[in-house]
Amino acid sequence: MKKECIAMLLAGGQGSRLYALTQKMAKPAVPFGGKYRIIDFPLSNCTNSGIDTVGVLTQYQPLELNDYIGNGQPWDLDRLRGGVHILPPYQTASESSWYEGTANAIYQNIRFIDRYSPEYIIVLGGDHIYKMDYSKMVDYHKENSADATIAVLNVTLEEASRFGIMTCDSDGRVVDFTEKPKEPKSTLASMGIYVFTWEKLRKYLIENEQRGGSKDFGKDIIPSMLENNERLYAYSFNGYWKDVGTLYSLWEANMDILECSSALDLYDADWKIYSRNMSLPPQYIGPEADIQDSLVCDGCNINGKINSSIVYSGVTIEKDVVIDHSVIMPGAIIKSGSVVKYAIIGEDSIIEQDVKIGASKDETGNDVKWDIAVIGHGETISSGVSVAPGQMIPVV
C-alpha cells in the first residue's frame, strides 16, 4: 500500500460568502464552467499529475458532493490500491469532533495517511479554479530537501491582506510568513497548496493538537516550522488561479472562460478537466435562437437570445428570452419574455414569464450600487417579478 505521495483535499468548507448557492451544498460541489463542479479542478490536477490516492475531507452539507464524487471513476480514481476516499469527521472510543481547522482536519486523518506510509503529502483546497502539475511542485520540494513547500503567486498590494504573505531569500527559501497581514511586507501570496515531508508534518500536527490554538496551517503550522528554522520554500505559479469564494468571483471566473486570451484553457487535450456527466441528449438550438460568444452545454433547449453567457446542461430557454453576461446553472427553466442580465441562476430554478433579473452597470446608473443578481438553487420566480442588481433570492 506504500505510496510516495498522496493528496489530502480539504472540501468541507461552508462557503458562506456564496450565500444562496451553498445553503444546500458544500462549496466544492457548486457548478462551474458549464459542465463541471469546482472540485473537478483539483481532482483532475491530481490525476493529470500522476497522484492516484486522494483523501477528500468533507463536513458541511456533504450529500451532493459525496454523491458526485462516488467511486472516483470519472477522474480515474477508482483504484483497488489508493483511489479516492471520502473522509468525514468521525467518532472514536474516547471523543468525537468536527474538523476544527485545516491542520486539525489532517490530524484527524493521520491513520488514513499512515496506511500508505507516504514520503510526501500534498494538502489542497477544494474551492479554487486552476490547472497545475503537482508533480513539478513535488520535484521542487525534493530538489531543495524541503520540509514544506508552499505554492505562491504574486497579487496586487490591495489584495495582499486577504492572503498569507511571505518573504523569501534569493534561493526561494521562506524567511517570513504572516497570515492576512494588515500591512503586507510583500505581494507573494500563499495559494493554500502545500507539499510536506510527511514525517516532519506528522510531528507538528501532533504537537499543535496538544497545544490547542486555531489548529490551522497558516496560523499555526507554517509559523511554528519557521520559528524552528525548518526548510520552507516557495514554489512560484504563473498560470490562471481564482479563488471562487464570493458570488462576484464565481461569476467572473465563469466569464473568464469566454475570453479567448484566458489562461484557463478547457480545450487542452494534454490537461483535461474531468467531470461526472449525465447522459443527456444533444442540445437543441431552435429557429428563433440567437447565440453570441457563449457556451451552451448538452441537453439544452434554446429558443431565445443568449449573449456572453454560460448555459449549463439541461437548461430550457424559451422564445423571447434575453440572457446577457449570465451564468445559468443545470436544469434551470427561463420562460418566455424574461430578461436575465449579469446574474447567476441556480440549479433547477424556474423563472416564470416576463421576469426581469439584474442589469448591466450602464443600465443601473451611478446612483445605485451595482452587483450580480443571484437566484438560489430550486427557486421559482413568479411572473412579472423584478430582481434588482445585487439582489439575492432567497435572502440569506
CSV table of C-alpha atoms in Angstrom, one decimal:
chain,number,residue,atom,x,y,z
A,1,MET,CA,0.0,0.0,0.0
A,2,LYS,CA,3.0,2.3,0.2
A,3,LYS,CA,2.7,5.5,-1.9
A,4,GLU,CA,5.5,8.0,-2.5
A,5,CYS,CA,2.9,10.9,-2.4
A,6,ILE,CA,-0.8,11.2,-1.6
A,7,ALA,CA,-3.1,14.2,-1.7
A,8,MET,CA,-5.4,15.5,1.0
A,9,LEU,CA,-8.2,17.7,-0.4
A,10,LEU,CA,-9.9,20.0,2.1
A,11,ALA,CA,-13.5,20.1,0.8
A,12,GLY,CA,-15.6,20.6,4.0
A,13,GLY,CA,-16.0,24.4,4.0
A,14,GLN,CA,-19.3,26.1,4.3
A,15,GLY,CA,-18.6,28.7,1.6
A,16,SER,CA,-20.7,31.2,3.5
A,17,ARG,CA,-19.8,34.1,1.1
A,18,LEU,CA,-21.6,32.2,-1.7
A,19,TYR,CA,-24.8,32.6,0.3
A,20,ALA,CA,-27.8,31.2,-1.5
A,21,LEU,CA,-25.6,28.9,-3.7
A,22,THR,CA,-24.2,27.0,-0.7
A,23,GLN,CA,-27.3,26.7,1.5
A,24,LYS,CA,-27.8,23.1,0.5
A,25,MET,CA,-24.4,22.0,-0.8
A,26,ALA,CA,-20.7,22.4,0.0
A,27,LYS,CA,-18.8,25.0,-2.0
A,28,PRO,CA,-16.7,22.4,-3.9
A,29,ALA,CA,-19.9,20.9,-5.3
A,30,VAL,CA,-21.1,24.2,-6.8
A,31,PRO,CA,-21.4,24.1,-10.6
A,32,PHE,CA,-18.8,25.8,-12.7
A,33,GLY,CA,-17.9,26.4,-16.3
A,34,GLY,CA,-20.9,24.7,-18.0
A,35,LYS,CA,-20.3,21.1,-17.3
A,36,TYR,CA,-18.1,21.0,-14.2
A,37,ARG,CA,-18.2,21.3,-10.4
A,38,ILE,CA,-15.5,23.3,-8.6
A,39,ILE,CA,-13.9,20.1,-7.2
A,40,ASP,CA,-13.3,18.8,-10.7
A,41,PHE,CA,-10.2,21.0,-10.9
A,42,PRO,CA,-8.1,19.8,-8.0
A,43,LEU,CA,-9.3,16.2,-8.7
A,44,SER,CA,-8.3,16.4,-12.3
A,45,ASN,CA,-5.0,18.1,-11.4
A,46,CYS,CA,-4.2,15.0,-9.2
A,47,THR,CA,-5.0,12.6,-12.0
A,48,ASN,CA,-3.0,14.5,-14.6
A,49,SER,CA,-0.1,14.8,-12.1
A,50,GLY,CA,0.1,11.1,-11.6
A,51,ILE,CA,-1.3,11.1,-8.0
A,52,ASP,CA,-3.7,8.2,-7.6
A,53,THR,CA,-4.5,8.4,-3.9
A,54,VAL,CA,-6.7,11.3,-2.7
A,55,GLY,CA,-8.4,11.8,0.6
A,56,VAL,CA,-11.4,14.2,0.3
A,57,LEU,CA,-12.2,15.7,3.7
A,58,THR,CA,-15.9,16.6,3.8
A,59,GLN,CA,-18.0,18.2,6.5
A,60,TYR,CA,-20.6,20.9,5.6
A,61,GLN,CA,-23.7,19.7,3.6
A,62,PRO,CA,-21.7,16.7,2.1
A,63,LEU,CA,-24.6,14.8,0.4
A,64,GLU,CA,-24.3,16.4,-3.1
A,65,LEU,CA,-20.5,16.3,-3.0
A,66,ASN,CA,-20.3,12.7,-1.8
A,67,ASP,CA,-22.8,11.6,-4.5
A,68,TYR,CA,-20.9,13.5,-7.2
A,69,ILE,CA,-17.5,12.0,-6.3
A,70,GLY,CA,-18.9,8.5,-5.9
A,71,ASN,CA,-16.2,5.9,-6.5
A,72,GLY,CA,-13.9,8.4,-8.4
A,73,GLN,CA,-14.3,6.7,-11.8
A,74,PRO,CA,-14.6,10.0,-13.9
A,75,TRP,CA,-11.1,11.0,-12.6
A,76,ASP,CA,-9.6,7.5,-13.0
A,77,LEU,CA,-9.5,7.3,-9.2
A,78,ASP,CA,-11.5,4.1,-8.8
A,79,ARG,CA,-8.4,2.1,-7.7
A,80,LEU,CA,-8.1,-1.1,-5.6
A,81,ARG,CA,-4.9,0.3,-4.0
A,82,GLY,CA,-5.4,4.0,-3.4
A,83,GLY,CA,-8.1,5.9,-5.4
A,84,VAL,CA,-10.4,8.5,-3.9
A,85,HIS,CA,-11.6,8.3,-0.3
A,86,ILE,CA,-14.4,10.4,1.3
A,87,LEU,CA,-13.2,11.3,4.8
A,88,PRO,CA,-15.9,12.9,7.1
A,89,PRO,CA,-15.3,13.6,10.8
A,90,TYR,CA,-16.0,10.6,12.9
A,91,GLN,CA,-16.4,9.4,16.5
A,92,THR,CA,-13.7,7.4,18.3
A,93,ALA,CA,-14.0,5.5,21.6
A,94,SER,CA,-12.7,8.5,23.5
A,95,GLU,CA,-14.0,11.5,21.7
A,96,SER,CA,-15.7,13.0,18.6
A,97,SER,CA,-15.2,16.3,16.9
A,98,TRP,CA,-15.9,18.3,13.8
A,99,TYR,CA,-12.9,19.4,11.9
A,100,GLU,CA,-11.7,22.5,13.8
A,101,GLY,CA,-9.3,23.9,11.3
A,102,THR,CA,-7.2,22.9,8.3
A,103,ALA,CA,-4.4,21.4,10.4
A,104,ASN,CA,-6.9,19.6,12.7
A,105,ALA,CA,-8.6,18.1,9.6
A,106,ILE,CA,-5.4,16.5,8.5
A,107,TYR,CA,-4.5,15.5,12.1
A,108,GLN,CA,-7.8,13.6,12.5
A,109,ASN,CA,-6.8,11.6,9.4
A,110,ILE,CA,-3.3,10.6,10.4
A,111,ARG,CA,-4.3,6.9,10.5
A,112,PHE,CA,-5.6,7.1,6.9
A,113,ILE,CA,-2.3,8.7,5.7
A,114,ASP,CA,-0.2,6.2,7.7
A,115,ARG,CA,-1.9,3.4,5.8
A,116,TYR,CA,0.1,4.5,2.7
A,117,SER,CA,3.3,5.4,4.5
A,118,PRO,CA,4.0,8.3,2.1
A,119,GLU,CA,7.2,10.2,1.8
A,120,TYR,CA,5.2,13.4,0.9
A,121,ILE,CA,1.7,14.6,1.1
A,122,ILE,CA,0.0,17.4,-0.8
A,123,VAL,CA,-2.6,19.5,1.0
A,124,LEU,CA,-5.1,21.2,-1.3
A,125,GLY,CA,-8.2,23.4,-1.1
A,126,GLY,CA,-11.4,22.3,-2.8
A,127,ASP,CA,-12.6,25.7,-3.8
A,128,HIS,CA,-10.1,27.1,-6.4
A,129,ILE,CA,-10.2,27.1,-10.2
A,130,TYR,CA,-6.8,26.4,-11.7
A,131,LYS,CA,-4.7,23.8,-13.6
A,132,MET,CA,-1.4,22.8,-12.0
A,133,ASP,CA,1.1,20.0,-12.3
A,134,TYR,CA,1.6,18.9,-8.7
A,135,SER,CA,4.4,16.5,-9.7
A,136,LYS,CA,6.6,19.5,-10.6
A,137,MET,CA,6.0,21.0,-7.2
A,138,VAL,CA,6.9,17.7,-5.5
A,139,ASP,CA,10.1,17.6,-7.6
A,140,TYR,CA,10.9,21.2,-6.5
A,141,HIS,CA,10.3,20.1,-2.9
A,142,LYS,CA,12.8,17.2,-3.3
A,143,GLU,CA,15.4,19.3,-5.0
A,144,ASN,CA,15.5,21.7,-2.1
A,145,SER,CA,15.3,18.9,0.6
A,146,ALA,CA,12.4,21.0,1.9
A,147,ASP,CA,10.3,20.2,4.9
A,148,ALA,CA,7.4,22.2,3.5
A,149,THR,CA,6.8,23.9,0.1
A,150,ILE,CA,4.1,26.5,-0.4
A,151,ALA,CA,2.7,27.3,-3.8
A,152,VAL,CA,2.7,31.1,-4.3
A,153,LEU,CA,1.6,33.7,-6.8
A,154,ASN,CA,2.1,37.5,-7.0
A,155,VAL,CA,-1.0,39.5,-6.2
A,156,THR,CA,-1.6,43.3,-6.1
A,157,LEU,CA,-0.8,45.2,-2.9
A,158,GLU,CA,-4.5,45.9,-2.4
A,159,GLU,CA,-5.3,42.1,-2.5
A,160,ALA,CA,-2.4,41.0,-0.3
A,161,SER,CA,-4.1,41.5,3.1
A,162,ARG,CA,-6.6,38.7,2.1
A,163,PHE,CA,-3.8,36.1,1.9
A,164,GLY,CA,-0.9,34.5,3.8
A,165,ILE,CA,2.0,36.6,2.7
A,166,MET,CA,5.6,35.5,2.7
A,167,THR,CA,9.1,36.9,2.1
A,168,CYS,CA,11.8,34.7,0.6
A,169,ASP,CA,15.6,34.9,0.2
A,170,SER,CA,17.3,34.7,-3.2
A,171,ASP,CA,17.1,30.9,-3.2
A,172,GLY,CA,13.3,30.9,-2.7
A,173,ARG,CA,13.5,29.9,1.0
A,174,VAL,CA,10.8,31.4,3.1
A,175,VAL,CA,12.1,33.7,5.8
A,176,ASP,CA,8.9,35.4,6.9
A,177,PHE,CA,5.2,34.4,6.8
A,178,THR,CA,2.2,36.4,8.0
A,179,GLU,CA,-1.4,35.3,7.7
A,180,LYS,CA,-3.6,38.1,6.3
A,181,PRO,CA,-1.4,41.0,7.3
A,182,LYS,CA,-2.9,44.5,7.7
A,183,GLU,CA,0.4,45.9,6.2
A,184,PRO,CA,1.8,43.4,3.8
A,185,LYS,CA,5.6,43.2,3.5
A,186,SER,CA,5.4,41.7,0.0
A,187,THR,CA,2.9,40.6,-2.6
A,188,LEU,CA,3.9,36.9,-2.6
A,189,ALA,CA,0.7,35.1,-1.6
A,190,SER,CA,0.1,31.6,-0.5
A,191,MET,CA,-2.4,29.7,-2.7
A,192,GLY,CA,-3.3,27.3,0.1
A,193,ILE,CA,-1.4,24.4,-1.7
A,194,TYR,CA,1.3,22.7,0.3
A,195,VAL,CA,3.7,19.9,-0.1
A,196,PHE,CA,5.0,18.4,3.2
A,197,THR,CA,7.5,15.8,4.1
A,198,TRP,CA,5.1,13.6,5.9
A,199,GLU,CA,7.3,12.5,8.8
A,200,LYS,CA,8.0,16.2,9.6
A,201,LEU,CA,4.4,17.3,9.3
A,202,ARG,CA,3.1,14.5,11.4
A,203,LYS,CA,5.2,15.6,14.3
A,204,TYR,CA,4.0,19.2,14.0
A,205,LEU,CA,0.4,18.2,13.7
A,206,ILE,CA,0.6,16.2,17.0
A,207,GLU,CA,2.4,19.0,18.8
A,208,ASN,CA,-0.1,21.6,17.5
A,209,GLU,CA,-3.0,19.5,18.7
A,210,GLN,CA,-1.6,19.2,22.1
A,211,ARG,CA,-1.1,23.0,22.3
A,212,GLY,CA,-4.5,23.9,21.1
A,213,GLY,CA,-5.0,27.2,19.3
A,214,SER,CA,-6.6,27.7,15.9
A,215,LYS,CA,-5.3,24.4,14.5
A,216,ASP,CA,-4.7,26.0,11.1
A,217,PHE,CA,-1.8,25.7,8.7
A,218,GLY,CA,-1.5,29.4,8.0
A,219,LYS,CA,-1.9,30.5,11.6
A,220,ASP,CA,-0.1,27.6,13.4
A,221,ILE,CA,1.8,25.0,11.4
A,222,ILE,CA,3.7,27.3,9.0
A,223,PRO,CA,4.7,29.8,11.7
A,224,SER,CA,5.9,27.1,14.0
A,225,MET,CA,8.0,25.5,11.3
A,226,LEU,CA,9.6,28.8,10.5
A,227,GLU,CA,10.3,29.5,14.2
A,228,ASN,CA,12.1,26.2,14.4
A,229,ASN,CA,14.2,27.0,11.3
A,230,GLU,CA,12.7,24.2,9.2
A,231,ARG,CA,13.3,24.3,5.5
A,232,LEU,CA,10.3,26.1,3.9
A,233,TYR,CA,10.4,27.0,0.2
A,234,ALA,CA,8.0,29.0,-2.1
A,235,TYR,CA,7.0,27.4,-5.4
A,236,SER,CA,6.0,30.1,-7.9
A,237,PHE,CA,2.9,29.5,-10.0
A,238,ASN,CA,2.3,31.7,-13.1
A,239,GLY,CA,-0.9,30.2,-14.5
A,240,TYR,CA,-4.6,31.0,-14.1
A,241,TRP,CA,-5.8,30.7,-10.5
A,242,LYS,CA,-9.1,32.0,-9.0
A,243,ASP,CA,-10.5,31.7,-5.5
A,244,VAL,CA,-14.2,31.5,-6.2
A,245,GLY,CA,-15.2,32.2,-2.7
A,246,THR,CA,-17.5,35.1,-3.5
A,247,LEU,CA,-20.5,35.5,-5.8
A,248,TYR,CA,-18.8,38.0,-7.9
A,249,SER,CA,-15.5,36.0,-8.2
A,250,LEU,CA,-17.6,32.9,-9.2
A,251,TRP,CA,-19.4,34.9,-11.9
A,252,GLU,CA,-16.1,36.5,-13.0
A,253,ALA,CA,-14.4,33.1,-13.3
A,254,ASN,CA,-17.2,31.8,-15.5
A,255,MET,CA,-16.9,34.9,-17.7
A,256,ASP,CA,-13.2,34.4,-17.9
A,257,ILE,CA,-13.8,31.1,-19.8
A,258,LEU,CA,-15.3,33.1,-22.7
A,259,GLU,CA,-12.2,35.2,-23.1
A,260,CYS,CA,-10.0,34.0,-26.0
A,261,SER,CA,-6.9,35.1,-24.1
A,262,SER,CA,-7.8,33.3,-20.9
A,263,ALA,CA,-5.1,31.2,-19.4
A,264,LEU,CA,-7.8,28.7,-18.3
A,265,ASP,CA,-7.8,26.6,-21.4
A,266,LEU,CA,-10.5,23.9,-21.1
A,267,TYR,CA,-9.8,22.6,-24.6
A,268,ASP,CA,-6.2,21.5,-23.7
A,269,ALA,CA,-6.1,17.8,-24.7
A,270,ASP,CA,-2.9,17.3,-22.7
A,271,TRP,CA,-4.5,18.5,-19.4
A,272,LYS,CA,-8.2,17.6,-19.4
A,273,ILE,CA,-10.6,18.6,-16.7
A,274,TYR,CA,-12.7,15.5,-16.0
A,275,SER,CA,-16.2,15.5,-14.6
A,276,ARG,CA,-19.2,13.3,-13.9
A,277,ASN,CA,-21.6,13.9,-16.7
A,278,MET,CA,-25.2,12.9,-17.0
A,279,SER,CA,-26.3,11.0,-20.2
A,280,LEU,CA,-28.2,13.9,-21.7
A,281,PRO,CA,-29.4,14.3,-25.4
A,282,PRO,CA,-27.7,16.8,-27.7
A,283,GLN,CA,-28.5,20.5,-27.3
A,284,TYR,CA,-31.3,21.8,-29.5
A,285,ILE,CA,-31.0,25.3,-30.9
A,286,GLY,CA,-34.4,26.4,-32.2
A,287,PRO,CA,-35.1,28.5,-35.3
A,288,GLU,CA,-35.6,31.7,-33.2
A,289,ALA,CA,-32.5,31.3,-31.2
A,290,ASP,CA,-29.6,33.8,-31.4
A,291,ILE,CA,-26.4,32.9,-29.6
A,292,GLN,CA,-23.3,35.0,-29.5
A,293,ASP,CA,-20.0,34.4,-27.6
A,294,SER,CA,-21.4,31.8,-25.3
A,295,LEU,CA,-21.1,28.2,-24.1
A,296,VAL,CA,-24.2,26.0,-24.3
A,297,CYS,CA,-24.0,22.5,-22.9
A,298,ASP,CA,-25.7,19.2,-23.7
A,299,GLY,CA,-29.4,18.6,-23.0
A,300,CYS,CA,-30.3,22.3,-23.5
A,301,ASN,CA,-33.4,23.5,-25.4
A,302,ILE,CA,-32.7,27.1,-26.6
A,303,ASN,CA,-35.2,29.3,-28.4
A,304,GLY,CA,-34.1,32.7,-27.0
A,305,LYS,CA,-31.3,35.2,-27.3
A,306,ILE,CA,-28.0,34.5,-25.5
A,307,ASN,CA,-25.0,36.8,-25.3
A,308,SER,CA,-21.7,36.3,-23.5
A,309,SER,CA,-23.1,33.7,-21.1
A,310,ILE,CA,-22.6,30.2,-19.9
A,311,VAL,CA,-25.6,27.9,-20.1
A,312,TYR,CA,-25.2,24.6,-18.2
A,313,SER,CA,-26.6,21.2,-19.1
A,314,GLY,CA,-30.3,20.6,-19.3
A,315,VAL,CA,-31.4,24.2,-19.4
A,316,THR,CA,-34.5,25.4,-21.2
A,317,ILE,CA,-34.7,28.9,-22.6
A,318,GLU,CA,-38.0,29.7,-24.2
A,319,LYS,CA,-38.6,32.2,-27.1
A,320,ASP,CA,-38.4,36.0,-26.5
A,321,VAL,CA,-36.0,35.4,-23.6
A,322,VAL,CA,-32.8,37.5,-23.4
A,323,ILE,CA,-29.8,36.2,-21.5
A,324,ASP,CA,-26.8,38.5,-21.2
A,325,HIS,CA,-23.5,38.1,-19.3
A,326,SER,CA,-25.1,35.5,-17.1
A,327,VAL,CA,-24.5,32.0,-15.6
A,328,ILE,CA,-27.4,29.7,-16.0
A,329,MET,CA,-26.8,26.5,-13.9
A,330,PRO,CA,-28.1,23.0,-14.7
A,331,GLY,CA,-31.8,22.3,-15.1
A,332,ALA,CA,-32.9,25.9,-14.9
A,333,ILE,CA,-36.0,26.9,-16.9
A,334,ILE,CA,-36.3,30.5,-18.2
A,335,LYS,CA,-39.8,31.1,-19.6
A,336,SER,CA,-40.8,33.4,-22.5
A,337,GLY,CA,-40.5,37.2,-22.2
A,338,SER,CA,-38.0,37.1,-19.3
A,339,VAL,CA,-34.7,39.1,-19.3
A,340,VAL,CA,-31.7,37.9,-17.3
A,341,LYS,CA,-28.6,40.2,-17.3
A,342,TYR,CA,-25.4,40.0,-15.2
A,343,ALA,CA,-26.9,37.3,-13.0
A,344,ILE,CA,-26.4,33.8,-11.7
A,345,ILE,CA,-29.4,31.4,-11.8
A,346,GLY,CA,-29.1,28.4,-9.6
A,347,GLU,CA,-29.8,24.7,-10.4
A,348,ASP,CA,-33.3,23.7,-11.2
A,349,SER,CA,-34.7,27.1,-10.7
A,350,ILE,CA,-37.8,28.2,-12.7
A,351,ILE,CA,-38.0,31.8,-13.9
A,352,GLU,CA,-41.6,32.3,-15.0
A,353,GLN,CA,-42.8,34.6,-17.8
A,354,ASP,CA,-41.9,38.3,-18.1
A,355,VAL,CA,-39.4,38.3,-15.2
A,356,LYS,CA,-36.6,40.8,-15.2
A,357,ILE,CA,-33.4,39.8,-13.3
A,358,GLY,CA,-30.3,42.0,-13.0
A,359,ALA,CA,-28.9,44.7,-15.3
A,360,SER,CA,-25.7,46.0,-16.6
A,361,LYS,CA,-23.7,48.7,-14.8
A,362,ASP,CA,-24.7,51.2,-17.5
A,363,GLU,CA,-28.4,50.4,-17.1
A,364,THR,CA,-28.1,50.6,-13.3
A,365,GLY,CA,-26.7,54.2,-13.2
A,366,ASN,CA,-24.3,55.8,-10.7
A,367,ASP,CA,-27.0,56.3,-8.0
A,368,VAL,CA,-27.5,52.6,-7.4
A,369,LYS,CA,-24.8,50.2,-6.1
A,370,TRP,CA,-24.3,47.6,-8.8
A,371,ASP,CA,-23.6,43.9,-8.3
A,372,ILE,CA,-24.5,40.5,-9.7
A,373,ALA,CA,-28.1,39.4,-9.1
A,374,VAL,CA,-28.4,35.8,-7.8
A,375,ILE,CA,-31.2,33.2,-7.7
A,376,GLY,CA,-30.5,30.2,-5.5
A,377,HIS,CA,-31.0,26.6,-6.3
A,378,GLY,CA,-34.5,25.3,-6.8
A,379,GLU,CA,-36.2,28.7,-6.6
A,380,THR,CA,-39.3,29.8,-8.5
A,381,ILE,CA,-39.6,33.4,-9.5
A,382,SER,CA,-43.2,34.4,-10.2
A,383,SER,CA,-44.3,36.1,-13.4
A,384,GLY,CA,-43.7,39.8,-13.7
A,385,VAL,CA,-41.3,40.0,-10.8
A,386,SER,CA,-38.2,42.2,-11.0
A,387,VAL,CA,-35.0,41.3,-9.2
A,388,ALA,CA,-32.6,44.2,-8.9
A,389,PRO,CA,-28.8,44.2,-9.5
A,390,GLY,CA,-27.2,42.8,-6.4
A,391,GLN,CA,-30.4,41.3,-5.0
A,392,MET,CA,-30.4,37.7,-3.9
A,393,ILE,CA,-33.3,35.2,-3.7
A,394,PRO,CA,-33.7,33.7,-1.2
A,395,VAL,CA,-32.3,36.4,1.1
A,396,VAL,CA,-29.6,34.8,3.3
